[in-house]
Coordinates of C-alpha atoms and ligand atoms in Angstrom, one line a residue:
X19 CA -3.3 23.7 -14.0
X20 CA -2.8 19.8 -13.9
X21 CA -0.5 18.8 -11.2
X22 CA 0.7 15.4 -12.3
X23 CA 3.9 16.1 -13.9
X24 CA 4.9 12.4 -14.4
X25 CA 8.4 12.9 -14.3
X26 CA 9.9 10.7 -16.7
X27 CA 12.2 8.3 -14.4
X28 CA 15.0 8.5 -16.5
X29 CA 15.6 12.3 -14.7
X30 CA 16.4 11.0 -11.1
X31 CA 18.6 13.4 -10.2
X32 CA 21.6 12.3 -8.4
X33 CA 21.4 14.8 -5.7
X34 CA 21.8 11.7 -2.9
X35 CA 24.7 13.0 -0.3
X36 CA 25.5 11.8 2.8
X37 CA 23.4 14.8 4.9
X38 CA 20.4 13.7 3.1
X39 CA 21.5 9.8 4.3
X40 CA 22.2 10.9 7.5
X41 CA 18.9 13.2 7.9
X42 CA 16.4 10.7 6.4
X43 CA 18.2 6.8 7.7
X44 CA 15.9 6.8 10.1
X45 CA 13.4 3.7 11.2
X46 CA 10.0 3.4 9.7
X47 CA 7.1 1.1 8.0
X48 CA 6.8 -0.1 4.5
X49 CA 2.8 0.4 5.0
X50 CA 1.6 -2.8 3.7
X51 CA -1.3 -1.5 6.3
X52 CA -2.3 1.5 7.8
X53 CA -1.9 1.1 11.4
X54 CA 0.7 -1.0 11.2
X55 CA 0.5 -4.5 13.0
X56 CA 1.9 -2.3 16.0
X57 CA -1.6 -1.1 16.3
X58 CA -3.4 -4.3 16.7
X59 CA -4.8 -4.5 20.0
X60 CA -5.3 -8.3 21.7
X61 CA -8.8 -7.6 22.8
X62 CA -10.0 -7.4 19.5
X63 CA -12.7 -10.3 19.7
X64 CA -14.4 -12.9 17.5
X65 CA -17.6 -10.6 18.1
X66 CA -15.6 -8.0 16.2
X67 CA -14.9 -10.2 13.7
X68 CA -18.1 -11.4 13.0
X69 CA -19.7 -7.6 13.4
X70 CA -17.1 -7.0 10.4
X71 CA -18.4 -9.5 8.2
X72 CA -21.8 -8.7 8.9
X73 CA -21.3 -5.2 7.2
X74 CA -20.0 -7.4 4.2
X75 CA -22.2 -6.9 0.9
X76 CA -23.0 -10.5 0.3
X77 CA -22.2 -9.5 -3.5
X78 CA -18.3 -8.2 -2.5
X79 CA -15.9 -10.9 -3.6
X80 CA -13.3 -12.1 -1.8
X81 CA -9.4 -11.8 -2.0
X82 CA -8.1 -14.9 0.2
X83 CA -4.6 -15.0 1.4
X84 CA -3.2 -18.3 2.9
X85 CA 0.0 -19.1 4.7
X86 CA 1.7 -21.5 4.2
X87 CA 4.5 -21.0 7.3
X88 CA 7.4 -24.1 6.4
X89 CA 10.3 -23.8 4.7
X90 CA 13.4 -26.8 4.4
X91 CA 16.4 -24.3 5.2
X92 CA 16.4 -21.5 6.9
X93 CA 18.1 -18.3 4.8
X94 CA 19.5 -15.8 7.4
X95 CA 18.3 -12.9 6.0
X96 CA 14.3 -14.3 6.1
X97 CA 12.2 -11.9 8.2
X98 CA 9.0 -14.0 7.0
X99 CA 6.5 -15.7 9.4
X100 CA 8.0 -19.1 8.9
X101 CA 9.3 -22.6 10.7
X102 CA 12.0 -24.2 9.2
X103 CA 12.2 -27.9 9.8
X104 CA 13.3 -31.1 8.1
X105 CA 10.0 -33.2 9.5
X106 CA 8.2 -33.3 6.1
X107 CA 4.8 -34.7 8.3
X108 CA 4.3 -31.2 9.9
X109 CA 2.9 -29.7 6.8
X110 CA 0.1 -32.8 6.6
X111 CA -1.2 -31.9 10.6
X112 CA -0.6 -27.9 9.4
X113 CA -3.7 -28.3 6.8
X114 CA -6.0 -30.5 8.8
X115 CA -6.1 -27.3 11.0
X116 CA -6.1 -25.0 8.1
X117 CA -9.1 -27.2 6.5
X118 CA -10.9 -26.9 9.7
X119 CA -10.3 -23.0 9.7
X120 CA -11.5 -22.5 6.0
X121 CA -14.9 -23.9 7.2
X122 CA -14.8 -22.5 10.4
X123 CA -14.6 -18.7 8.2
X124 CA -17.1 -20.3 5.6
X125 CA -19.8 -21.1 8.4
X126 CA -19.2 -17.8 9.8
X127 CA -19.8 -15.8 6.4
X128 CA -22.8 -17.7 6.5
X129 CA -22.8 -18.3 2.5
X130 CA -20.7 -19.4 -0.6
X131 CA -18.8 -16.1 -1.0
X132 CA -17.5 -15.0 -4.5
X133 CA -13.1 -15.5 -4.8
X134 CA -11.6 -13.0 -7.5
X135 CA -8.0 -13.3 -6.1
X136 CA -6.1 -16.0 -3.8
X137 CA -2.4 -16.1 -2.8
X138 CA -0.4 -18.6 -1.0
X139 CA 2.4 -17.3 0.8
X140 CA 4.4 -18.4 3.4
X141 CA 7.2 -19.7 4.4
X142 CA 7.1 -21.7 1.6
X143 CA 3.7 -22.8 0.1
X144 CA 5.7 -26.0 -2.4
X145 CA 7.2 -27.3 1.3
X146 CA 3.5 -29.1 0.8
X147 CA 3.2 -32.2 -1.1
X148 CA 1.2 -32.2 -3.9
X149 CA -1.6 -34.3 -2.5
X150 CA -1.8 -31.9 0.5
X151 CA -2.2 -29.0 -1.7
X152 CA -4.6 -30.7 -3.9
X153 CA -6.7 -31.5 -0.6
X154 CA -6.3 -27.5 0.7
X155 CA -7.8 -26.4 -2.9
X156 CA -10.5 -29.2 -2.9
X157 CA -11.3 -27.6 0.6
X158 CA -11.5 -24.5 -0.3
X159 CA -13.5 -25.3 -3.7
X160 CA -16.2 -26.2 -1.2
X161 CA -16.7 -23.6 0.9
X162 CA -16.0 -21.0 -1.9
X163 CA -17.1 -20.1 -5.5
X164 CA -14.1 -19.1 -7.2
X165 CA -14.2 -17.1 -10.8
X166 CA -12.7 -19.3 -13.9
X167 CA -8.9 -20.0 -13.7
X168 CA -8.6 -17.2 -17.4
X169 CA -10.5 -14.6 -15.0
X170 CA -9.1 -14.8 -11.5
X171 CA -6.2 -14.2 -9.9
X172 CA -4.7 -17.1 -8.2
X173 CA -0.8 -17.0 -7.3
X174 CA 1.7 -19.2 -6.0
X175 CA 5.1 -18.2 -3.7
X176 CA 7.6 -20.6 -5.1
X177 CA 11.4 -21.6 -3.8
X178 CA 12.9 -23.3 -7.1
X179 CA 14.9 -25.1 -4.8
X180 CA 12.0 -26.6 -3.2
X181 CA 9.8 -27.9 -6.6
X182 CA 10.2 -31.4 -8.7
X183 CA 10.1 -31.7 -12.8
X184 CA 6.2 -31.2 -12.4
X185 CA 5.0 -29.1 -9.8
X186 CA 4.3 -26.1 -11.8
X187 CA 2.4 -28.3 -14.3
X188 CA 0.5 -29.8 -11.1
X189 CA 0.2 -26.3 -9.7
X190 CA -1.3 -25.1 -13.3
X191 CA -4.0 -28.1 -13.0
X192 CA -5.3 -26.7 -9.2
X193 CA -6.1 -23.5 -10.8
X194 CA -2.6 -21.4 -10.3
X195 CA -1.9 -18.7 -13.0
X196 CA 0.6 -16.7 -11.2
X197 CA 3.9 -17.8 -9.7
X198 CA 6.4 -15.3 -7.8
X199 CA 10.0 -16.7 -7.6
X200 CA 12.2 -16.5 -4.8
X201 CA 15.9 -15.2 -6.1
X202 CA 17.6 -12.8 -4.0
X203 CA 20.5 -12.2 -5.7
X204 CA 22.6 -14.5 -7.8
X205 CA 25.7 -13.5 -6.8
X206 CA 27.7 -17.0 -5.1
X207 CA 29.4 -14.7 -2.3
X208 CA 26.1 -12.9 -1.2
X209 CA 24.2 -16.4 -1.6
X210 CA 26.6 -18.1 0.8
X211 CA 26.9 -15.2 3.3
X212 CA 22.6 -15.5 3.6
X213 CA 22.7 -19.4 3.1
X214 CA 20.8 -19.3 0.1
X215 CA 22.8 -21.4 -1.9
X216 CA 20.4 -21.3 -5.7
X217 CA 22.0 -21.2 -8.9
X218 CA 20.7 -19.9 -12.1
X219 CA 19.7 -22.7 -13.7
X220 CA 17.4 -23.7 -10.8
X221 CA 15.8 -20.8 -11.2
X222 CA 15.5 -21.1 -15.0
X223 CA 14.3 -24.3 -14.9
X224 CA 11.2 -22.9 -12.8
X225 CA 10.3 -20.0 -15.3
X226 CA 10.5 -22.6 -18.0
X227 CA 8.1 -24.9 -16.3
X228 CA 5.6 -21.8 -15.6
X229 CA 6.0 -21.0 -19.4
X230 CA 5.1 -24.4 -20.6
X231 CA 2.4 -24.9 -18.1
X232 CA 0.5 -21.6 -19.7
X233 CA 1.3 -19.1 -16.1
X234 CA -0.3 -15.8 -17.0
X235 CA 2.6 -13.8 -14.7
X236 CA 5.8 -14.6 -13.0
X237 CA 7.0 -12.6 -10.7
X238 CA 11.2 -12.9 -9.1
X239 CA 12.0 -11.1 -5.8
X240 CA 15.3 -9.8 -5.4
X241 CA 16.6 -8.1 -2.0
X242 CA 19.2 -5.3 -2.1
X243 CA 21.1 -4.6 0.8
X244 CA 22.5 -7.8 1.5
X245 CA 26.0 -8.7 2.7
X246 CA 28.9 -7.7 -0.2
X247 CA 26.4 -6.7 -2.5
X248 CA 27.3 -3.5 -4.6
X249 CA 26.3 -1.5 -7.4
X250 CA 28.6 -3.5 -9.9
X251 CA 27.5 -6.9 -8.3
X252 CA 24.1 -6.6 -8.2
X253 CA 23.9 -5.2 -11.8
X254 CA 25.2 -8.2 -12.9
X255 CA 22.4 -10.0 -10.8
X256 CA 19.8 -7.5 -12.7
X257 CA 21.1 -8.7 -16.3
X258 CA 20.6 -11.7 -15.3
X259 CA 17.2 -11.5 -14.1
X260 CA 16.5 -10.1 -17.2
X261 CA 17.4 -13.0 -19.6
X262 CA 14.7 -14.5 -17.6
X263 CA 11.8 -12.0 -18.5
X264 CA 10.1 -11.9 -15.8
X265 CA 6.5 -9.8 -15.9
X266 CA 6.9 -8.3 -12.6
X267 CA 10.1 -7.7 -10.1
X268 CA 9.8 -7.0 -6.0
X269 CA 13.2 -5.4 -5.0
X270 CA 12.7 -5.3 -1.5
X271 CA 15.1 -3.3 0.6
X272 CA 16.6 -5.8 3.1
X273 CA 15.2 -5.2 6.6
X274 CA 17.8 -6.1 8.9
X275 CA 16.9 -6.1 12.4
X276 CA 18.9 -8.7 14.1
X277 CA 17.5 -8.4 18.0
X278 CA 14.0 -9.4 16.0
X279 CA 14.9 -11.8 13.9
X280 CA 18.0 -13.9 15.4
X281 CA 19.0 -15.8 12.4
X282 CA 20.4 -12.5 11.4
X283 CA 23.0 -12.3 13.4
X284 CA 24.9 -14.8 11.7
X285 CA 25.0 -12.2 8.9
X286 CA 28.6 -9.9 8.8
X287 CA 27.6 -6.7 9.7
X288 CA 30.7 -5.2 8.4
X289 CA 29.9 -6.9 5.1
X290 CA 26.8 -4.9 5.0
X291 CA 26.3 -2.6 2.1
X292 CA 26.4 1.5 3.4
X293 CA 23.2 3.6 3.1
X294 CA 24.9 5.2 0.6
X295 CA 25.9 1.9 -1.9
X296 CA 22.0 0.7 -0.8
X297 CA 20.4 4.2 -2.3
X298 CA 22.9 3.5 -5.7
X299 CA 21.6 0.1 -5.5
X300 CA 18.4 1.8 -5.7
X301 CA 19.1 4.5 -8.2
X302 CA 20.9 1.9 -10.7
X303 CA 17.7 -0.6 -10.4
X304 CA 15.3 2.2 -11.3
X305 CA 17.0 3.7 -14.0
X306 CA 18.4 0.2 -15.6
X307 CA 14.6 -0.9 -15.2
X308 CA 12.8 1.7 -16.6
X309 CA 15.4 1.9 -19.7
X310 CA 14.3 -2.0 -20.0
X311 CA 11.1 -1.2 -20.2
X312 CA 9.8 -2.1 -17.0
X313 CA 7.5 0.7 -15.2
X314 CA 8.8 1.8 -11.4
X315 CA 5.5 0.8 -9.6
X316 CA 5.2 2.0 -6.1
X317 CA 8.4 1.7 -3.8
X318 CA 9.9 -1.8 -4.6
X319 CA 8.0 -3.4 -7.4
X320 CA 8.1 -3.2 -10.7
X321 CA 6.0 -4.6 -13.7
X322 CA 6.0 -4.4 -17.8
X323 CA 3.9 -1.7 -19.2
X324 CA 1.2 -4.3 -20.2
X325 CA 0.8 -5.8 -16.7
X326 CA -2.1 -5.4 -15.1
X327 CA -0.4 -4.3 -12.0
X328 CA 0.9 -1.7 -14.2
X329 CA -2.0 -0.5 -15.9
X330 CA -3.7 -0.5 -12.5
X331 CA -1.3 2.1 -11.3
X332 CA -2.1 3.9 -14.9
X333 CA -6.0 4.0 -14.0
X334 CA -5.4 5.1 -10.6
X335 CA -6.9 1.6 -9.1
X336 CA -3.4 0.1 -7.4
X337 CA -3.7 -1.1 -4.3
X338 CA -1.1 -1.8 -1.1
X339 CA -2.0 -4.4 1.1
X340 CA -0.1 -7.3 2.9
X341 CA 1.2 -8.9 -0.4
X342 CA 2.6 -5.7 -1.5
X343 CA 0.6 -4.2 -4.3
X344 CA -2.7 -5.1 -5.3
X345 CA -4.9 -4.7 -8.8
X346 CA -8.1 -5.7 -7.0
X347 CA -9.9 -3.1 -4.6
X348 CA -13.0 -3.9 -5.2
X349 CA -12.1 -7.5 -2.9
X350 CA -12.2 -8.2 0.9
X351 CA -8.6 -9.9 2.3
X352 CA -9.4 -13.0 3.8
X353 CA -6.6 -14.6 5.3
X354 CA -5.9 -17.7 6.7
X355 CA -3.4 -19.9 9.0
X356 CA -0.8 -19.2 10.8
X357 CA 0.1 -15.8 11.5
X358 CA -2.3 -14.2 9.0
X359 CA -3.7 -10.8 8.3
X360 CA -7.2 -9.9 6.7
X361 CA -9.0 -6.3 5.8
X362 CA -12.4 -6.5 6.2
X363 CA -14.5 -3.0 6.2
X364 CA -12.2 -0.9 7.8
X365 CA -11.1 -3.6 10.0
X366 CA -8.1 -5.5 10.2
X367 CA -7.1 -9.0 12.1
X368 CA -4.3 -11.3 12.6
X369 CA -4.3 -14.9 13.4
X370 CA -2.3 -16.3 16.8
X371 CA 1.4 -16.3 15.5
X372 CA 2.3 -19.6 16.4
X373 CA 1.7 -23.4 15.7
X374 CA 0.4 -24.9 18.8
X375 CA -2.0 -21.6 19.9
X376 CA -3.6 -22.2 16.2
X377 CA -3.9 -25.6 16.5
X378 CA -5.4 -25.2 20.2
X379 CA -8.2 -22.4 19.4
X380 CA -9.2 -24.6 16.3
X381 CA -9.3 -27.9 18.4
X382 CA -12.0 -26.1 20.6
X383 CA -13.7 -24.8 16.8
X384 CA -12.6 -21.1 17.7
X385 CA -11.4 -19.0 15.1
X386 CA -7.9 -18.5 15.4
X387 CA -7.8 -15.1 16.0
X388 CA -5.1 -13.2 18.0
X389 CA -5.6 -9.2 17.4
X390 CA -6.9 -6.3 15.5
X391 CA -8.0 -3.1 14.9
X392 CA -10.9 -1.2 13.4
X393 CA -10.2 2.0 12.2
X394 CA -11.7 5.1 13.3
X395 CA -12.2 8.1 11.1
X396 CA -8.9 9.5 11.4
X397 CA -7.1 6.1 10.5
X398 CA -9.2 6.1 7.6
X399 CA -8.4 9.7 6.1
X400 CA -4.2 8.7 7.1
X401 CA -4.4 5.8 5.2
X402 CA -6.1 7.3 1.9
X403 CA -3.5 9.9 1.8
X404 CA -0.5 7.1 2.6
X405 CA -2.2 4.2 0.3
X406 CA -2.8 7.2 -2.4
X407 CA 1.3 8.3 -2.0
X408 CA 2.8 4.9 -1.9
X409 CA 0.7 3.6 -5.0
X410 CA 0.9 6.9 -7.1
X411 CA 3.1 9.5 -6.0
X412 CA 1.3 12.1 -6.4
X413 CA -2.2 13.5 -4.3
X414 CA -5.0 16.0 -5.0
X415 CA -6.0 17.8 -2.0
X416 CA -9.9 17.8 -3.3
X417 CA -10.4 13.9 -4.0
X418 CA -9.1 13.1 -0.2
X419 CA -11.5 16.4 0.9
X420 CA -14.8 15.1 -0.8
X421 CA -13.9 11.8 -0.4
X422 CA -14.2 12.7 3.6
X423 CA -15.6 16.0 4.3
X424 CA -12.3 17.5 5.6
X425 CA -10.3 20.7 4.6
X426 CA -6.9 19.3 3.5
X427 CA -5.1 22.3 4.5
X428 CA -6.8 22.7 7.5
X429 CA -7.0 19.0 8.8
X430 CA -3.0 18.3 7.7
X431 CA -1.7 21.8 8.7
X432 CA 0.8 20.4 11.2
X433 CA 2.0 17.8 8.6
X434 CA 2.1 20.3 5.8
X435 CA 4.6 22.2 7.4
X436 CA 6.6 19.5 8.3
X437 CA 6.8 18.2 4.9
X438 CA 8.2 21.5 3.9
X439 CA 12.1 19.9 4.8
X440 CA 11.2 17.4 2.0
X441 CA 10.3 20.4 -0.1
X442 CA 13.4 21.7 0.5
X443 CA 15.5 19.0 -0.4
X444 CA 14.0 18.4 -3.9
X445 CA 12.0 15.0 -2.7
X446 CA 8.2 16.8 -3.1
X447 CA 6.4 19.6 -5.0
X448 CA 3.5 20.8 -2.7
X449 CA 1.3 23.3 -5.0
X450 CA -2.1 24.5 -4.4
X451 CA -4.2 21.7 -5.8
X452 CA -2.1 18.9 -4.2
X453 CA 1.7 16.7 -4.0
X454 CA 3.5 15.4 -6.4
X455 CA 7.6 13.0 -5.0
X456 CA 10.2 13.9 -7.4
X457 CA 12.1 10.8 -8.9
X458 CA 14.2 11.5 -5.9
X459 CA 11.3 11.6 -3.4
X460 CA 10.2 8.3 -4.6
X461 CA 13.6 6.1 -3.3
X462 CA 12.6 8.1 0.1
X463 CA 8.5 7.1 -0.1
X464 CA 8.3 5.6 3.0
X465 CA 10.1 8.7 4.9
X466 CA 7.1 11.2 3.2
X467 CA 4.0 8.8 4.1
X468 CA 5.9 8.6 8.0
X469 CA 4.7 12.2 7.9
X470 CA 1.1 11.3 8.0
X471 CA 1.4 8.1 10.4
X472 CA -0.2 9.6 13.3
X473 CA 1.4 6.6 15.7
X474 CA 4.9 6.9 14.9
X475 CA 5.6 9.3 17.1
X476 CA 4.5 7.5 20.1
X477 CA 6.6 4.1 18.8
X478 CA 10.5 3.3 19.9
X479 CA 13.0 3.3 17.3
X480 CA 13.7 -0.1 16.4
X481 CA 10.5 -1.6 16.0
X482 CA 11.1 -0.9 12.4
X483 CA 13.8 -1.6 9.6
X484 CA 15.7 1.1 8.7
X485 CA 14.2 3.7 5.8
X486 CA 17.2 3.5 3.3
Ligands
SAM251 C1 8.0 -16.0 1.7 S1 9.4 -15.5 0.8 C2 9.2 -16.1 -0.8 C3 9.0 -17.6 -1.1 C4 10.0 -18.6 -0.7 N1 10.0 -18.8 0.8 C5 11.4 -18.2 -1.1 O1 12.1 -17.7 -0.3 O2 11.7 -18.5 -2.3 C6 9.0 -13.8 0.6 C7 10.1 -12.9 0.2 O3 10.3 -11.9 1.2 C8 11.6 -11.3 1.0 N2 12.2 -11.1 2.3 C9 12.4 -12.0 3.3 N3 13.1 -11.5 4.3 C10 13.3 -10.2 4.0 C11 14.0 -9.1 4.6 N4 14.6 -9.3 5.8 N5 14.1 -7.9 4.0 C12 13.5 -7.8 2.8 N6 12.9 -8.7 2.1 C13 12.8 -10.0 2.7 C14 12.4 -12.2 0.0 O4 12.6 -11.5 -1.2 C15 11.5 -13.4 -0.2 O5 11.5 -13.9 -1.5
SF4_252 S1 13.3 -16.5 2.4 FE1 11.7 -18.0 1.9 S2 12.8 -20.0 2.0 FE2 14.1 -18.5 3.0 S3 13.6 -18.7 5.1 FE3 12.4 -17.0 4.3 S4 10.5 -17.9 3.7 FE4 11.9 -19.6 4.0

């Protein structure tokens, strides 16, 4: 008996009521790792580090990830590792130190490692000037060999309010072939109530620059569950989105956790959508998507049938990492500046989280690096089933058993009968062979996969945004 039953997504049932809300609003990750950053312990050394590397194939290529942390205005909303500052000279000191930590990691590796993928994030990565990113890439071109511009992956966060009449033609000529867009929402209420004032037209007049300029993918993130969003509004938002054909879409649900992030406070809580207008949100954007002929990949993205982040999900090769998901799993994450987080065999590290501890460790030539974790057997087995649920939606019991020598049934007895209330209200088939979320189940992803986090139990409430 196969168990995928690929529910077409059309079906989501509308069986969403307030007890399901009120049972399943709870707080929880959105597993871009598994542990979570909460895991990452401070005495994680350079010697772990460099022990991490050493297990490196010298053939594995690299996936490098680069922050970028400044942005000109600061939008309310932004949980983001970023600094927001008028002082245009901060970004020219920022990649001295960032140059200085590219060869720092190149001498350490020891070797010219391959580059398949590279993504500047941030913050905002065009707060640079063009000459500063042109001396970040010639940097990087010398420490690293990086596959042809028509076979890698090499992607750009953009603010269109933050780019001039030939950035993404200058961006195109460093090697960029992939540009994610900063929206939001286009609504003019929502936009002033988050300070992101950005009309249309800015935005258009990015996506025509990445078409001229030969972008393979472009890529617009939207956040629902904003202040006086609704279903109606943010429709209109959607269509028009859509005249813009994007390849890919990130609806991120807002994460809204004021005593963390300060800024939002100045947001009206009252104007705040309910749990239950967030979930229609959700159910209107999944339905009017996949009608457009967009495919639901994952919890919050979503990509035409022919991108490869689509057909990944199709072969069974998506990936979730840091960036969200990922088509290359056959790549190590290397990331660097501020704040950042690699994944390197079983390992994960971040960089010290702000400005003048980076620029200190790197002024004595240490690596930058803060925490981490390496991941014991257990972590391992968790995150193959929560990678393998958030990228798929669906599990057999036998490739997570041979895959790690363990009895599913045996080793997840406890969590098996936990997931039985999901069972019970329609969000999961578990059958003999394996799991498959219901179109239902998959707006409530992150609430199955907290099933298997072994460390949630032990965290506060309020350490993570809300579920729905
Ligand atoms: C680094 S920003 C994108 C690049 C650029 N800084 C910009 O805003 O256009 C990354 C994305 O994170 C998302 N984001 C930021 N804060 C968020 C929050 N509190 N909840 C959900 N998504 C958030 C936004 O969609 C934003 O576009
Ligand atoms: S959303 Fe983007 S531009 Fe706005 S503060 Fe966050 S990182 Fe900066």
């Amino acid at each position: 008996m196969s168990l995928i039953l690929n529910f077409p997504i059309q079906q989501v049932p509308t069986a969403i009521n307030r007890d399901l809300i009120s049972r399943y609003n709870l707080s929880g990750p959105r597993y871009t790792s598994y542990p979570t950053a909460l895991q990452f312990r401070d005495d994680f050394t350079v010697a772990d580090y460099q022990d991490a590397l050493a297990r490196l194939k010298p053939e594995t290529p690299l996936s490098l990830y680069l922050h970028m942390p400044f942005c000109a205005t600061l939008c309310y909303y932004c949980a983001c590792n970023k600094i927001v500052t008028k002082d245009r000279s901060k970004s020219g000191t920022y990649i001295e130190y960032l140059k200085r930590e590219i060869a720092l990691h190149a001498k350490t590796l020891g070797r010219k490692p391959k580059v398949k993928q590279m993504h500047w994030g941030g913050g905002t990565p065009t707060f640079l000037s063009h000459p500063e990113m042109a001396a970040v890439v010639k940097t990087l071109h010398q420490h690293f060999d990086f596959a042809p511009r028509d076979e890698g992956e090499y992607a750009i966060e953009i603010d269109p309010r933050s780019i001039q009449s030939d950035t993404l033609a200058f961006l195109a000529s460093l090697g960029f072939n992939r540009i994610s867009l900063g929206v939001q929402d286009f609504d003019e209420r929502v936009q002033r109530a988050v300070n992101r004032i950005q009309s249309f037209e800015q935005t258009e007049q990015a996506v025509l620059q990445s078409r001229a300029n030969g972008f393979r993918s472009l890529n617009i993130d939207l956040i629902y569950g904003l202040p006086f969003q609704t279903e109606e509004s943010f429709r209109h938002t959607l269509e028009r989105v859509l005249e813009l054909n994007p390849d890919r879409l990130s609806i991120f649900n807002y994460a809204h956790l004021p005593t963390h992030f300060k800024p939002q406070q100045a947001i009206p809580t009252y104007a705040l959508p309910s749990p239950e207008e967030k979930l229609r949100i959700m159910e209107y954007t999944v339905g009017f998507l996949t009608r457009s002929g967009y495919a639901h990949i994952g919890m919050d993205h979503f990509a035409k049938p022919d991108d490869e982040l689509a057909i990944a999900q199709r072969e069974g090769k998506l990936q979730r990492n840091f960036q969200g998901y990922s088509t290359h799993g056959d790549c190590e994450l290397l990331s660097l500046g501020v704040s950042a987080i690699s994944q390197i065999s079983d390992s994960y590290f971040q960089n010290v989280k702000d400005l003048d501890s980076y620029y200190a460790m790197l002024d004595q030539h240490k690596l930058p690096l803060w925490r981490g974790v390496k991941l014991d057997e257990d972590d391992r087995i968790r995150r193959a089933v929560i990678m393998q649920l958030i990228c798929h939606f669906h599990l057999e019991f036998a490739k997570i058993e041979s895959g790690f020598g363990i009895v599913f049934r045996d080793y997840f007895k406890r969590e098996l009968e936990r997931l039985q209330e999901f069972v019970d209200d329609g969000l999961l088939l578990v059958h003999d062979e394996g799991m498959e979320v219901t179109p239902l189940g998959r707006l409530l992803i992150r609430n199955i996969c907290t099933t298997f986090d072994r460390y949630l139990s032990d965290m506060a409430e309020g350490r993570f945004s809300r579920l729905i």
